[in-house]
PDB file of C-alpha atoms in Angstrom:
ATOM      1  CA  MET J 110      75.562 140.249 -13.123  1.00  0.00           C
ATOM      2  CA  ASP J 111      74.490 143.081 -10.925  1.00  0.00           C
ATOM      3  CA  LEU J 112      75.467 143.835  -7.305  1.00  0.00           C
ATOM      4  CA  ASN J 113      73.202 145.405  -5.124  1.00  0.00           C
ATOM      5  CA  ALA J 114      74.202 148.431  -2.985  1.00  0.00           C
ATOM      6  CA  GLU J 115      75.512 146.271   0.086  1.00  0.00           C
ATOM      7  CA  GLN J 116      77.699 144.196  -2.168  1.00  0.00           C
ATOM      8  CA  LYS J 117      79.106 147.074  -4.099  1.00  0.00           C
ATOM      9  CA  ARG J 118      80.067 148.930  -0.883  1.00  0.00           C
ATOM     10  CA  ILE J 119      82.109 145.711   0.132  1.00  0.00           C
ATOM     11  CA  ALA J 120      83.554 144.730  -3.115  1.00  0.00           C
ATOM     12  CA  PHE J 121      84.746 148.308  -3.654  1.00  0.00           C
ATOM     13  CA  GLN J 122      85.657 149.677  -0.300  1.00  0.00           C
ATOM     14  CA  THR J 123      89.436 150.869   0.440  1.00  0.00           C
ATOM     15  CA  PRO J 124      91.417 147.983   1.787  1.00  0.00           C
ATOM     16  CA  LYS J 125      92.479 147.757   5.047  1.00  0.00           C
ATOM     17  CA  GLY J 126      94.807 144.909   5.124  1.00  0.00           C
ATOM     18  CA  HIS J 127      93.343 141.286   5.490  1.00  0.00           C
ATOM     19  CA  ALA J 128      89.618 140.693   4.899  1.00  0.00           C
ATOM     20  CA  LEU J 129      87.303 137.938   5.986  1.00  0.00           C
ATOM     21  CA  LEU J 130      83.759 138.119   4.267  1.00  0.00           C
ATOM     22  CA  LYS J 131      81.161 136.054   5.922  1.00  0.00           C
ATOM     23  CA  GLY J 132      77.346 135.523   5.451  1.00  0.00           C
ATOM     24  CA  VAL J 133      74.634 132.803   4.912  1.00  0.00           C
ATOM     25  CA  ALA J 134      74.727 130.639   1.895  1.00  0.00           C
ATOM     26  CA  GLY J 135      73.266 132.415  -1.465  1.00  0.00           C
ATOM     27  CA  SER J 136      74.306 135.759  -0.132  1.00  0.00           C
ATOM     28  CA  GLY J 137      76.714 136.601  -2.709  1.00  0.00           C
ATOM     29  CA  LYS J 138      80.123 135.976  -0.670  1.00  0.00           C
ATOM     30  CA  THR J 139      81.459 134.445  -3.849  1.00  0.00           C
ATOM     31  CA  THR J 140      80.516 137.245  -6.347  1.00  0.00           C
ATOM     32  CA  VAL J 141      81.450 139.789  -4.158  1.00  0.00           C
ATOM     33  CA  GLY J 142      85.068 138.422  -4.041  1.00  0.00           C
ATOM     34  CA  ILE J 143      85.321 137.867  -7.674  1.00  0.00           C
ATOM     35  CA  TYR J 144      84.185 141.548  -8.348  1.00  0.00           C
ATOM     36  CA  ARG J 145      86.795 142.630  -5.686  1.00  0.00           C
ATOM     37  CA  ILE J 146      89.646 141.221  -7.737  1.00  0.00           C
ATOM     38  CA  PRO J 147      89.713 143.476 -10.317  1.00  0.00           C
ATOM     39  CA  PHE J 148      88.941 146.422  -8.179  1.00  0.00           C
ATOM     40  CA  LEU J 149      92.148 145.742  -6.208  1.00  0.00           C
ATOM     41  CA  LEU J 150      94.468 145.001  -8.987  1.00  0.00           C
ATOM     42  CA  SER J 151      93.492 148.096 -10.864  1.00  0.00           C
ATOM     43  CA  ASN J 152      93.934 150.442  -7.822  1.00  0.00           C
ATOM     44  CA  TYR J 153      96.157 148.748  -5.361  1.00  0.00           C
ATOM     45  CA  CYS J 154      97.993 146.132  -6.471  1.00  0.00           C
ATOM     46  CA  PHE J 155     100.949 148.032  -8.445  1.00  0.00           C
ATOM     47  CA  GLY J 156     103.964 146.720  -6.531  1.00  0.00           C
ATOM     48  CA  ARG J 157     106.137 143.668  -7.913  1.00  0.00           C
ATOM     49  CA  ASP J 158     105.284 141.664  -4.382  1.00  0.00           C
ATOM     50  CA  GLU J 159     101.648 142.774  -4.422  1.00  0.00           C
ATOM     51  CA  ALA J 160      99.225 140.170  -5.098  1.00  0.00           C
ATOM     52  CA  ILE J 161      95.628 138.968  -4.020  1.00  0.00           C
ATOM     53  CA  LEU J 162      94.704 135.713  -1.952  1.00  0.00           C
ATOM     54  CA  LEU J 163      91.174 134.506  -2.010  1.00  0.00           C
ATOM     55  CA  VAL J 164      90.953 131.355   0.001  1.00  0.00           C
ATOM     56  CA  THR J 165      87.631 128.989  -0.164  1.00  0.00           C
ATOM     57  CA  TYR J 166      86.600 125.728   0.946  1.00  0.00           C
ATOM     58  CA  THR J 167      86.326 123.326  -1.832  1.00  0.00           C
ATOM     59  CA  LYS J 168      88.280 122.867  -5.245  1.00  0.00           C
ATOM     60  CA  THR J 169      84.680 122.718  -6.880  1.00  0.00           C
ATOM     61  CA  LEU J 170      84.116 126.520  -5.645  1.00  0.00           C
ATOM     62  CA  ILE J 171      87.725 127.433  -7.040  1.00  0.00           C
ATOM     63  CA  ARG J 172      85.977 126.004 -10.435  1.00  0.00           C
ATOM     64  CA  TYR J 173      83.130 128.019 -10.016  1.00  0.00           C
ATOM     65  CA  MET J 174      84.868 130.950  -9.267  1.00  0.00           C
ATOM     66  CA  ALA J 175      87.056 130.689 -12.171  1.00  0.00           C
ATOM     67  CA  ARG J 176      83.962 130.309 -14.421  1.00  0.00           C
ATOM     68  CA  LEU J 177      82.222 133.421 -12.629  1.00  0.00           C
ATOM     69  CA  TYR J 178      85.623 135.379 -13.040  1.00  0.00           C
ATOM     70  CA  GLU J 179      85.213 134.837 -16.778  1.00  0.00           C
ATOM     71  CA  LYS J 180      81.480 135.801 -16.937  1.00  0.00           C
ATOM     72  CA  VAL J 181      82.091 139.004 -15.161  1.00  0.00           C
ATOM     73  CA  SER J 182      85.308 139.813 -17.281  1.00  0.00           C
ATOM     74  CA  SER J 183      82.779 139.339 -20.426  1.00  0.00           C
ATOM     75  CA  THR J 184      79.820 140.944 -19.134  1.00  0.00           C
ATOM     76  CA  GLU J 185      81.463 144.112 -17.996  1.00  0.00           C
ATOM     77  CA  GLY J 186      83.480 144.340 -20.984  1.00  0.00           C
ATOM     78  CA  LYS J 187      86.979 144.288 -18.957  1.00  0.00           C
ATOM     79  CA  SER J 188      89.968 142.512 -19.468  1.00  0.00           C
ATOM     80  CA  PHE J 189      91.153 143.117 -15.890  1.00  0.00           C
ATOM     81  CA  GLU J 190      94.841 143.375 -17.042  1.00  0.00           C
ATOM     82  CA  SER J 191      96.661 146.342 -15.789  1.00  0.00           C
ATOM     83  CA  LEU J 192      99.782 147.814 -17.533  1.00  0.00           C
ATOM     84  CA  PHE J 193     101.910 146.091 -14.194  1.00  0.00           C
ATOM     85  CA  GLY J 194     101.104 142.558 -15.274  1.00  0.00           C
ATOM     86  CA  THR J 195      98.125 140.108 -15.978  1.00  0.00           C
ATOM     87  CA  PRO J 196      96.130 139.096 -12.908  1.00  0.00           C
ATOM     88  CA  GLU J 197      96.835 135.347 -13.526  1.00  0.00           C
ATOM     89  CA  ARG J 198     100.268 136.474 -11.845  1.00  0.00           C
ATOM     90  CA  LYS J 199      98.726 138.589  -9.171  1.00  0.00           C
ATOM     91  CA  VAL J 200      95.929 136.371  -7.963  1.00  0.00           C
ATOM     92  CA  GLU J 201      95.745 133.007  -6.259  1.00  0.00           C
ATOM     93  CA  ILE J 202      92.646 131.287  -5.408  1.00  0.00           C
ATOM     94  CA  ARG J 203      93.278 128.203  -2.956  1.00  0.00           C
ATOM     95  CA  THR J 204      91.614 126.084  -0.443  1.00  0.00           C
ATOM     96  CA  ILE J 205      92.117 126.202   3.111  1.00  0.00           C
ATOM     97  CA  ASP J 206      93.334 122.886   3.055  1.00  0.00           C
ATOM     98  CA  SER J 207      96.161 123.422   0.437  1.00  0.00           C
ATOM     99  CA  LEU J 208      97.319 126.540   2.373  1.00  0.00           C
ATOM    100  CA  VAL J 209      97.515 124.644   5.591  1.00  0.00           C
ATOM    101  CA  TYR J 210      99.118 121.476   3.907  1.00  0.00           C
ATOM    102  CA  GLN J 211     101.538 124.162   2.202  1.00  0.00           C
ATOM    103  CA  SER J 212     102.318 125.619   5.526  1.00  0.00           C
ATOM    104  CA  TYR J 213     102.735 122.163   7.244  1.00  0.00           C
ATOM    105  CA  ARG J 214     105.009 120.712   4.448  1.00  0.00           C
ATOM    106  CA  ALA J 215     107.513 123.983   4.630  1.00  0.00           C
ATOM    107  CA  TYR J 216     107.592 123.588   8.093  1.00  0.00           C
ATOM    108  CA  ALA J 217     108.609 120.199   8.231  1.00  0.00           C
ATOM    109  CA  ARG J 218     111.092 120.909   5.640  1.00  0.00           C
ATOM    110  CA  ARG J 219     112.630 123.724   7.682  1.00  0.00           C
ATOM    111  CA  LYS J 220     112.875 121.274  10.790  1.00  0.00           C
ATOM    112  CA  ASN J 221     114.017 118.242   8.537  1.00  0.00           C
ATOM    113  CA  MET J 222     111.081 116.222   9.777  1.00  0.00           C
ATOM    114  CA  LYS J 223     109.535 113.565   7.803  1.00  0.00           C
ATOM    115  CA  PHE J 224     106.027 112.927   9.032  1.00  0.00           C
ATOM    116  CA  GLU J 225     103.235 111.434   6.955  1.00  0.00           C
ATOM    117  CA  ILE J 226      99.727 112.938   6.959  1.00  0.00           C
ATOM    118  CA  GLY J 227      96.995 110.256   7.130  1.00  0.00           C
ATOM    119  CA  VAL J 228      96.862 106.771   7.067  1.00  0.00           C
ATOM    120  CA  LYS J 229      96.944 104.219   4.311  1.00  0.00           C
ATOM    121  CA  ASN J 230      94.426 103.436   1.920  1.00  0.00           C
ATOM    122  CA  THR J 231      94.163  99.913   3.221  1.00  0.00           C
ATOM    123  CA  GLU J 232      94.221 101.076   6.979  1.00  0.00           C
ATOM    124  CA  ALA J 233      91.615 103.780   6.101  1.00  0.00           C
ATOM    125  CA  LEU J 234      89.535 101.179   4.643  1.00  0.00           C
ATOM    126  CA  SER J 235      89.526  98.866   7.530  1.00  0.00           C
ATOM    127  CA  ILE J 236      88.825 101.734  10.183  1.00  0.00           C
ATOM    128  CA  VAL J 237      85.957 102.722   7.912  1.00  0.00           C
ATOM    129  CA  SER J 238      84.497  99.082   7.517  1.00  0.00           C
ATOM    130  CA  GLU J 239      84.723  98.372  11.405  1.00  0.00           C
ATOM    131  CA  GLY J 240      83.132 101.641  12.077  1.00  0.00           C
ATOM    132  CA  ALA J 241      80.264 100.903   9.644  1.00  0.00           C
ATOM    133  CA  GLU J 242      79.834  97.253  11.175  1.00  0.00           C
ATOM    134  CA  LYS J 243      79.585  99.080  14.536  1.00  0.00           C
ATOM    135  CA  LEU J 244      77.007 101.226  13.158  1.00  0.00           C
ATOM    136  CA  LYS J 245      74.932  98.495  11.614  1.00  0.00           C
ATOM    137  CA  LYS J 246      74.926  96.890  15.245  1.00  0.00           C
ATOM    138  CA  ARG J 247      74.155  99.825  16.728  1.00  0.00           C
ATOM    139  CA  PHE J 248      71.157 101.045  14.553  1.00  0.00           C
ATOM    140  CA  PRO J 249      69.968  97.759  13.088  1.00  0.00           C
ATOM    141  CA  GLU J 250      66.853  99.731  11.481  1.00  0.00           C
ATOM    142  CA  VAL J 251      68.938 101.778   9.196  1.00  0.00           C
ATOM    143  CA  THR J 252      69.762 100.906   5.726  1.00  0.00           C
ATOM    144  CA  PHE J 253      73.557 100.853   4.956  1.00  0.00           C
ATOM    145  CA  LEU J 254      75.043 100.876   1.464  1.00  0.00           C
ATOM    146  CA  ASP J 255      76.172  97.474   0.317  1.00  0.00           C
ATOM    147  CA  GLN J 256      79.832  96.904  -0.346  1.00  0.00           C
ATOM    148  CA  CYS J 257      79.056  95.326  -3.787  1.00  0.00           C
ATOM    149  CA  ASN J 258      77.592  98.844  -4.809  1.00  0.00           C
ATOM    150  CA  THR J 259      80.804 100.591  -3.874  1.00  0.00           C
ATOM    151  CA  PRO J 260      83.638 101.505  -6.102  1.00  0.00           C
ATOM    152  CA  ARG J 261      86.253  98.843  -6.478  1.00  0.00           C
ATOM    153  CA  ASP J 262      88.823 101.088  -5.192  1.00  0.00           C
ATOM    154  CA  TYR J 263      87.042 101.653  -1.877  1.00  0.00           C
ATOM    155  CA  ARG J 264      85.965  98.006  -0.933  1.00  0.00           C
ATOM    156  CA  VAL J 265      87.298  96.410   2.114  1.00  0.00           C
ATOM    157  CA  ALA J 266      88.140  92.804   1.828  1.00  0.00           C
ATOM    158  CA  PRO J 267      85.914  90.660   4.056  1.00  0.00           C
ATOM    159  CA  ASN J 268      87.572  89.315   7.430  1.00  0.00           C
TER     160      ASN J 268
END
């Protein structure tokens, strides 16, 4: 897997704090991020408390990044380990949702608050079912998935 000139410039530039990598779908953001990890580990993450946090949107993308990281590691002939520790202890790949939730939970603990996020499944299913019925009435020409084709855990009992 080769990087183009612009990807190399970004992957191997001197860090200046937190970075946000933006671009259109398929532009190579994930690949650049994966190549940046060993570069940062090898050149900048020597202290005990220094680590890398890579944030993404979905758990599926995290799994893809793990496979890509393994592929880069094997094709580049590098183990990406340093004298100061292994990347597993210094690299964390998380979803933005998990970071926000972790922050929320820590705040709630500090303030001794007991909040619940979201609604119970039965309540959520009732809301979704009610919304689907309203949509059916508003858009009669649109075909909706029949509830008998819905997984059992997501069915709502008829009224």
